[in-house]
mmCIF file of C-alpha atoms and ligand atoms in Angstrom:
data_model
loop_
_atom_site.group_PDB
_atom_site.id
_atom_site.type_symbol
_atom_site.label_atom_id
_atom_site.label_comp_id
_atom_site.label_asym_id
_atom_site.label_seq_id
_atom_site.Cartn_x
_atom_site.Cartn_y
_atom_site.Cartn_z
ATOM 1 C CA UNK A 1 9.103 22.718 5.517
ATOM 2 C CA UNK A 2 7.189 23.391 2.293
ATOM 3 C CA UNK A 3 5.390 20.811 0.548
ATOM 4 C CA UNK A 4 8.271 20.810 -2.558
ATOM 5 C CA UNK A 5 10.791 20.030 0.358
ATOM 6 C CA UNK A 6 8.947 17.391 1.703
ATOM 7 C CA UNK A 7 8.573 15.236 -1.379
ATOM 8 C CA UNK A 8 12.143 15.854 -1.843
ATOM 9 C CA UNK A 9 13.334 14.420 1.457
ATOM 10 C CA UNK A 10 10.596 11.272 0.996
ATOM 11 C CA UNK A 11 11.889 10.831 -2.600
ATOM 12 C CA UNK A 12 15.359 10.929 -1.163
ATOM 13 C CA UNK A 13 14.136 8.082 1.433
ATOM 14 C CA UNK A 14 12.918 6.099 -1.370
ATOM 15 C CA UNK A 15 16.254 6.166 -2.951
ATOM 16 C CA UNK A 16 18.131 5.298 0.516
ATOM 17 C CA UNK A 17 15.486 2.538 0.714
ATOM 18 C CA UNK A 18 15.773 1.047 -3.045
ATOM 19 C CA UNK A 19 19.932 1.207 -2.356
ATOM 20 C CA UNK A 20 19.357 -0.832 0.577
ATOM 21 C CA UNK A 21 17.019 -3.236 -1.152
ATOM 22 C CA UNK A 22 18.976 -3.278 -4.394
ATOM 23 C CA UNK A 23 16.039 -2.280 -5.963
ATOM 24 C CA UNK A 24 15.596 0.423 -8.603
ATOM 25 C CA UNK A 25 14.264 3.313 -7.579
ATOM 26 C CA UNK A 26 12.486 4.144 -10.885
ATOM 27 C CA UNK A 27 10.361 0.767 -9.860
ATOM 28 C CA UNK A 28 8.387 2.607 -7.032
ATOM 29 C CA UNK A 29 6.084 5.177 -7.473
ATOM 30 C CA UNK A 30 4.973 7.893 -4.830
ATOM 31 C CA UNK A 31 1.608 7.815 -4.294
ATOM 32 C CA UNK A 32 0.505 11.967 -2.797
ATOM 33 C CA UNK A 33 -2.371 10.992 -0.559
ATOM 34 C CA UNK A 34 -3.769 14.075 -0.445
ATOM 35 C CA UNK A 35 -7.390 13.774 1.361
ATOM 36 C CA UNK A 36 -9.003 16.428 2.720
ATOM 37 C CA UNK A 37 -6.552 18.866 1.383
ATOM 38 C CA UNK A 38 -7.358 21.807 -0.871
ATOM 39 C CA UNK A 39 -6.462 21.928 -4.663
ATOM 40 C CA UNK A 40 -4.049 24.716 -4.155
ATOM 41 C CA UNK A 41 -1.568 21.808 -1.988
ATOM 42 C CA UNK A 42 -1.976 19.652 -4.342
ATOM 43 C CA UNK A 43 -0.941 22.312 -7.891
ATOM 44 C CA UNK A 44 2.396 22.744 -5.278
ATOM 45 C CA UNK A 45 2.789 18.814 -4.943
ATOM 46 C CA UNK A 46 2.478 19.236 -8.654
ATOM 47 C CA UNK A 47 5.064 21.594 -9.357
ATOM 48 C CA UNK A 48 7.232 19.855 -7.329
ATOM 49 C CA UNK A 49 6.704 16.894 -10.156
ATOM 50 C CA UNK A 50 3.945 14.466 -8.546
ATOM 51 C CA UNK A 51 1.955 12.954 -10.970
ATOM 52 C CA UNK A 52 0.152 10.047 -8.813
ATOM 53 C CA UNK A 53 -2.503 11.215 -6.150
ATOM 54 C CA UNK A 54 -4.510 9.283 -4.112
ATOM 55 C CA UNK A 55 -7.731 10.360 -2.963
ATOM 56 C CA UNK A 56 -10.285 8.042 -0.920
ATOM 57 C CA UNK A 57 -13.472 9.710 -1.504
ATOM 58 C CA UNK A 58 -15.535 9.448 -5.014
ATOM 59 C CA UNK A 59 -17.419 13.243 -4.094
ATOM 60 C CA UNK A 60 -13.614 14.404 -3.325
ATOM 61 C CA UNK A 61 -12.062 13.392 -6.895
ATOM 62 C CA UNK A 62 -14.858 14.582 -8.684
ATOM 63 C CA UNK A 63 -14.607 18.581 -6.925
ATOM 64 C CA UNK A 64 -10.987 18.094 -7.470
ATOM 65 C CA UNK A 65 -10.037 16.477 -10.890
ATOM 66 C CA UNK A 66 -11.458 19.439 -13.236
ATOM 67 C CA UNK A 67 -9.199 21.850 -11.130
ATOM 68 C CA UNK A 68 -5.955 20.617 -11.564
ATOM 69 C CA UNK A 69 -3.704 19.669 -14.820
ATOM 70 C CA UNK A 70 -5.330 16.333 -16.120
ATOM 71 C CA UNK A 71 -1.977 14.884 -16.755
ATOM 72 C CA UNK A 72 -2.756 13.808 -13.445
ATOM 73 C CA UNK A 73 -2.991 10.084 -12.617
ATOM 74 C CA UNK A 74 -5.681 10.012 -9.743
ATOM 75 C CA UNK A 75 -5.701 6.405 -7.871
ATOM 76 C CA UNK A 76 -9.199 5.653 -6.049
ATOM 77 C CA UNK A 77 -7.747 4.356 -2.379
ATOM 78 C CA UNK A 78 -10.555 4.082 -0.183
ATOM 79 C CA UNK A 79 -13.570 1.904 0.133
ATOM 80 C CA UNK A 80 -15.962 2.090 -2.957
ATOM 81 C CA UNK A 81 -19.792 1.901 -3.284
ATOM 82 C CA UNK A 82 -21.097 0.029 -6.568
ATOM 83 C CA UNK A 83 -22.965 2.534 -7.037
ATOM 84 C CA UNK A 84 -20.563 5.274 -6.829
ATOM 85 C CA UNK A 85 -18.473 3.555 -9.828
ATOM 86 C CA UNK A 86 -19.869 5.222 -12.749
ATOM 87 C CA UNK A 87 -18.624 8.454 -11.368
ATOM 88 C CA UNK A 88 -14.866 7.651 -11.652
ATOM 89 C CA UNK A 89 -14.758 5.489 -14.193
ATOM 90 C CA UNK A 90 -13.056 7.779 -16.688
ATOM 91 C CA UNK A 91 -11.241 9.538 -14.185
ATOM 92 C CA UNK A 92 -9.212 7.742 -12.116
ATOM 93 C CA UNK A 93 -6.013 5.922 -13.462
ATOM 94 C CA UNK A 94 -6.344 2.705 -10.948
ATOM 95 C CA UNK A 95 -8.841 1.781 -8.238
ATOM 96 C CA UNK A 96 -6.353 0.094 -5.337
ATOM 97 C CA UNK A 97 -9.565 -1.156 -3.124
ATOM 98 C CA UNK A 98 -11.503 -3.929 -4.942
ATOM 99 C CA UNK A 99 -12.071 -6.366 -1.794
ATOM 100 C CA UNK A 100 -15.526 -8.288 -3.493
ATOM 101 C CA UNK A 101 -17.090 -10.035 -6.295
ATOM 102 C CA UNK A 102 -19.823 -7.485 -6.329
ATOM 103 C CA UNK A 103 -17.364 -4.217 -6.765
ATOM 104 C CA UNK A 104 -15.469 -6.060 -9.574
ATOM 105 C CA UNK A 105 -18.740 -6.694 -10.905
ATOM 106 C CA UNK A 106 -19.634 -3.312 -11.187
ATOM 107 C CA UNK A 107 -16.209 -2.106 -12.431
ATOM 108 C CA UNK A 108 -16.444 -4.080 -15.642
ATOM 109 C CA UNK A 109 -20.154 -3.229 -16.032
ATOM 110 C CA UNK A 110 -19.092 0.614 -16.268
ATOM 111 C CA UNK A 111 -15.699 -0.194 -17.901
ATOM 112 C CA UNK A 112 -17.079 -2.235 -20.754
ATOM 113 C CA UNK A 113 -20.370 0.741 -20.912
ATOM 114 C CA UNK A 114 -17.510 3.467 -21.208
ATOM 115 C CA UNK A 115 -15.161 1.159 -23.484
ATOM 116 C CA UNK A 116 -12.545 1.202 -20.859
ATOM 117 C CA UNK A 117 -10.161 -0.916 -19.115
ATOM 118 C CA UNK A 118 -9.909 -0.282 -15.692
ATOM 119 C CA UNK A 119 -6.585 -1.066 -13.521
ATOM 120 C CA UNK A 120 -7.582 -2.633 -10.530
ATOM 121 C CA UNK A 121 -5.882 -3.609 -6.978
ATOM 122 C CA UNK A 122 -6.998 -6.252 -4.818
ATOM 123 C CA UNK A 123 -7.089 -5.380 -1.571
ATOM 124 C CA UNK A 124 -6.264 -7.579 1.135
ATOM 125 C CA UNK A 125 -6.774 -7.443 4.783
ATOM 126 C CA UNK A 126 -3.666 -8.571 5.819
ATOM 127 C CA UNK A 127 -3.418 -8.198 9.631
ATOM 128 C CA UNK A 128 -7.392 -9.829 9.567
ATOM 129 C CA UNK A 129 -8.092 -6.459 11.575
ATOM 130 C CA UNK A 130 -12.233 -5.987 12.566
ATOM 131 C CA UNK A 131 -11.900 -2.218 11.681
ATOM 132 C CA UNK A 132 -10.284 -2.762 7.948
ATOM 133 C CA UNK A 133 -11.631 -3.541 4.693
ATOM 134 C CA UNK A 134 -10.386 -5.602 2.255
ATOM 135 C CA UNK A 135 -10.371 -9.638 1.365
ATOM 136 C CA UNK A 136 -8.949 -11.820 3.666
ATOM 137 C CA UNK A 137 -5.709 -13.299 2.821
ATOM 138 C CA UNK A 138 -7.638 -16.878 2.103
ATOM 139 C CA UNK A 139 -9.891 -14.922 -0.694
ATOM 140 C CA UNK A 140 -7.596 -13.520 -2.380
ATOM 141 C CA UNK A 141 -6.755 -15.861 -4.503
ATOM 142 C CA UNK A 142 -10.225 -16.617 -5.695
ATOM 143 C CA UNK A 143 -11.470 -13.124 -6.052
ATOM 144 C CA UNK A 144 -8.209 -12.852 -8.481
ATOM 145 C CA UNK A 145 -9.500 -15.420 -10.579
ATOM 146 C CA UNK A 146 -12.642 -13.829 -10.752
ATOM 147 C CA UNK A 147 -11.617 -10.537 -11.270
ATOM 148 C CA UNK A 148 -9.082 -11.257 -14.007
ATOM 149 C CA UNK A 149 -12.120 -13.115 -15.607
ATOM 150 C CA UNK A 150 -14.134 -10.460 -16.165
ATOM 151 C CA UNK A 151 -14.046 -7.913 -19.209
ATOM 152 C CA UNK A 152 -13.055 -4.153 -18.611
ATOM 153 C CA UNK A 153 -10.885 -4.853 -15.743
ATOM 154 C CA UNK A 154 -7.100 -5.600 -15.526
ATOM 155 C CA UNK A 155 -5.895 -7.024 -12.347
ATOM 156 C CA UNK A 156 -2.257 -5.293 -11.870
ATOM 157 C CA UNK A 157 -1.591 -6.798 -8.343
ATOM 158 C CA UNK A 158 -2.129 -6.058 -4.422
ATOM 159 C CA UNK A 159 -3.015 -3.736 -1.886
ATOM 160 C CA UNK A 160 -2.779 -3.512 1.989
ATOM 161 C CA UNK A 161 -3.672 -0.800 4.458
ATOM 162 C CA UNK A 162 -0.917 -2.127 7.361
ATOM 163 C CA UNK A 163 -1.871 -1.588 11.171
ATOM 164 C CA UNK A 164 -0.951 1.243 12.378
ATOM 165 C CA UNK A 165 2.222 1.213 14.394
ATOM 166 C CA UNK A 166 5.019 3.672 15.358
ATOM 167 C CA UNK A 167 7.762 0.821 14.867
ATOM 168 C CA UNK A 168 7.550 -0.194 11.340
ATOM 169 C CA UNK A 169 9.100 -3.203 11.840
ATOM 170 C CA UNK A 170 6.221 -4.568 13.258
ATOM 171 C CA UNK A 171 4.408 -4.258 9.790
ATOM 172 C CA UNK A 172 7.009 -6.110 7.837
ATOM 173 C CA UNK A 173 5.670 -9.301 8.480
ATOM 174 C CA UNK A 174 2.625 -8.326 7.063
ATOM 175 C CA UNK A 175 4.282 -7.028 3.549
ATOM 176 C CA UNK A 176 5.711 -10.026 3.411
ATOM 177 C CA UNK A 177 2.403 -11.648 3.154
ATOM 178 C CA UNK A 178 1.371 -9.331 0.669
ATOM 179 C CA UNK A 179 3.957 -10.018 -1.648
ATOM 180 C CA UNK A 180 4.080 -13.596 -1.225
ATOM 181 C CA UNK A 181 0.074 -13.943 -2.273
ATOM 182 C CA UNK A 182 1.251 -12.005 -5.496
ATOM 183 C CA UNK A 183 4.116 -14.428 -6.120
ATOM 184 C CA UNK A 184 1.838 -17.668 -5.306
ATOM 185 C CA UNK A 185 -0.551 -16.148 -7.786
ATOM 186 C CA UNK A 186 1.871 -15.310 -10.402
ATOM 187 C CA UNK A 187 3.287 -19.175 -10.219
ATOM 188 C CA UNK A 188 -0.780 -20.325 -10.750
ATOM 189 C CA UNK A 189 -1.192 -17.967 -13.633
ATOM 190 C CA UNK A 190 2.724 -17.991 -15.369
ATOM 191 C CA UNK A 191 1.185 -18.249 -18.781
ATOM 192 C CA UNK A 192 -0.988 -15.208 -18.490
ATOM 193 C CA UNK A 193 0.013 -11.926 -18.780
ATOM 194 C CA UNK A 194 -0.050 -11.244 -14.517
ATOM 195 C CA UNK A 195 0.551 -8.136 -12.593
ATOM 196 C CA UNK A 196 2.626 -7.311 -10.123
ATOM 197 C CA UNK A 197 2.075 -4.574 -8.610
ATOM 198 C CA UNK A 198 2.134 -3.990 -4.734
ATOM 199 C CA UNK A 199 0.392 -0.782 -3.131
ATOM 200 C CA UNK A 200 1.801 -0.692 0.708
ATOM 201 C CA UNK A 201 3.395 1.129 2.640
ATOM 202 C CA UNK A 202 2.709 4.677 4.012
ATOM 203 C CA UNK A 203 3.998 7.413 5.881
ATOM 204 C CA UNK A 204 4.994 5.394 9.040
ATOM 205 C CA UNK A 205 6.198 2.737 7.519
ATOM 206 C CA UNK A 206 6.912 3.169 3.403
ATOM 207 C CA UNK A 207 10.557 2.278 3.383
ATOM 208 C CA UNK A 208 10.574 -1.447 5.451
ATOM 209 C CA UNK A 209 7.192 -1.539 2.215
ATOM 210 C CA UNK A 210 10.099 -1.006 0.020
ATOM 211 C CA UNK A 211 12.252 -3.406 1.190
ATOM 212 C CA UNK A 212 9.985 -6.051 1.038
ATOM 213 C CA UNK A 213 8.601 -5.249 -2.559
ATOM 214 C CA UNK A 214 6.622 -1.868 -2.835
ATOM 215 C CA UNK A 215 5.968 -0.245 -6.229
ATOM 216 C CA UNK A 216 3.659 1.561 -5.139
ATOM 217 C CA UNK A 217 3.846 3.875 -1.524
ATOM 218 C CA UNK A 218 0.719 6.068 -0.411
ATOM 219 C CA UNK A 219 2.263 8.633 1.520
ATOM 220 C CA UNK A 220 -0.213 11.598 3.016
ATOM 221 C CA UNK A 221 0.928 13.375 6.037
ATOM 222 C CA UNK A 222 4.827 13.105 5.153
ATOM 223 C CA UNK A 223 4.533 15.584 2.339
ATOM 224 C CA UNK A 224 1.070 17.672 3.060
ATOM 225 C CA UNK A 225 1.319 17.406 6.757
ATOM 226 C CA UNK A 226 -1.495 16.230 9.678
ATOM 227 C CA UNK A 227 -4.760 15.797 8.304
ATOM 228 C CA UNK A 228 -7.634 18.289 9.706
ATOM 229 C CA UNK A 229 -10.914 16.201 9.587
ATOM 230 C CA UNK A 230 -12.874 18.541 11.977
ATOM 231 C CA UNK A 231 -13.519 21.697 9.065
HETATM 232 C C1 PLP B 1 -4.869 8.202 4.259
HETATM 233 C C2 PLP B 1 -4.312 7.010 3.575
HETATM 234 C C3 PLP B 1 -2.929 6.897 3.314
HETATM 235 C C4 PLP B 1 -1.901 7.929 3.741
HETATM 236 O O1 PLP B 1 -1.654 7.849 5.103
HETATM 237 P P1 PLP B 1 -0.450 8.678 5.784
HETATM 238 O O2 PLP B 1 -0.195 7.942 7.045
HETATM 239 O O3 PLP B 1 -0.962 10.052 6.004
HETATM 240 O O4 PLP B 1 0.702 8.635 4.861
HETATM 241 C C5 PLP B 1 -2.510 5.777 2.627
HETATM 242 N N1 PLP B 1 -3.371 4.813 2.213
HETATM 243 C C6 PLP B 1 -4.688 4.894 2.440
HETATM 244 C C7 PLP B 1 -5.584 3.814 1.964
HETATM 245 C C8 PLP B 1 -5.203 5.988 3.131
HETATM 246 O O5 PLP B 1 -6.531 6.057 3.349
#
């Protein structure tokens, strides 16, 4: 299957999955994870009409962004250095990995330098697995308060990496989590203006995400295939 046919059959799983949710499926965007993958897969994920990419390497956006259309809306998923910041400050559209005090730190500091605002995710460590990054579910609250404190930065909501499982069902329990943190925090903060955005889900698991409140999905090997890390 091409990559155009791919995307089609996900988006078409999307649908299926916002029917079954009674959701809207205008309300979840496709995330194409496209790591490690060269330029020339992602100009066909473009044709085929994906706008939001997700890329988990600062080095990898920067060799990538000038060679692609820059109506582009890159999203930084992967862990971030502070010092790294300043490089993709004006590129990316929305940094989904903020998991400490220090990284929102230095988001504002080159935000408010570049006279930006910068859409950030928390990310939360929902499963409390050794191996993952991200705030535990008991932080989360306060490094929202924080965050959303701070000039340069707009807090738009959540993200999880889930376990990784080959029965989705088993992760379920942890978007449920994810989206119940958001709606806790929304109910503390119901006179601001709060976001609500929830970045879960991925290939093996995006449309139980969708059921239980995804509007965003990172999917990587369901449109541009297995991943490749040994070139
Ligand atoms: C690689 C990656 C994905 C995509 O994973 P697939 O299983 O290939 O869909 C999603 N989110 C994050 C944070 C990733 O690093």
């Amino acid at each position: 299957m091409s990559i155009a046919d791919n995307i089609s059959y996900v988006r078409s799983r999307i649908s299926a999955a916002c029917n079954t949710a009674g959701r809207n499926a205008d309300d979840v965007t496709l995330i194409a994870v496209s790591k490690t993958k060269p330029v020339s897969m992602l100009q066909e994920a473009y044709d085929a009409g994906c706008r939001d990419f997700g890329e988990n390497k600062v080095q990898e956006i920067m060799e990538k962004y000038d060679k692609l259309p820059s109506d582009i809306r890159w999203h930084m998923i992967g862990h971030l250095q502070t010092n790294k910041v300043k490089y993709i400050i004006d590129k990316v559209y929305m940094i989904h990995s903020v998991d400490s005090t220090r990284l929102a730190d230095a988001i504002s500091k080159e935000a408010v330098k570049h006279g930006v605002t910068m859409k950030i995710l928390l990310e939360v460590n929902v499963a409390g697995e050794d191996s993952k990054y991200g705030a535990s579910v008991d932080e989360t609250g306060e490094l929202w308060r924080y965050a959303a404190s701070l000039p340069g930065i707009e807090v738009c909501g959540l993200m999880t990496v889930a376990p990784y499982t080959d029965d989705p069902e088993t992760n379920r329990q942890h978007f449920v989590v994810l989206r119940d943190i958001i709606v806790d925090i929304n109910r503390e903060n119901k006179d601001n203006n709060i976001g609500v955005q929830l970045s879960m889900g991925m290939t093996g698991d995006y449309e139980v995400a969708i059921e239980e409140g995804a509007t965003y999905i990172r999917v990587g090997t369901g449109i541009f295939g297995e991943r490749d890390y040994s070139v």
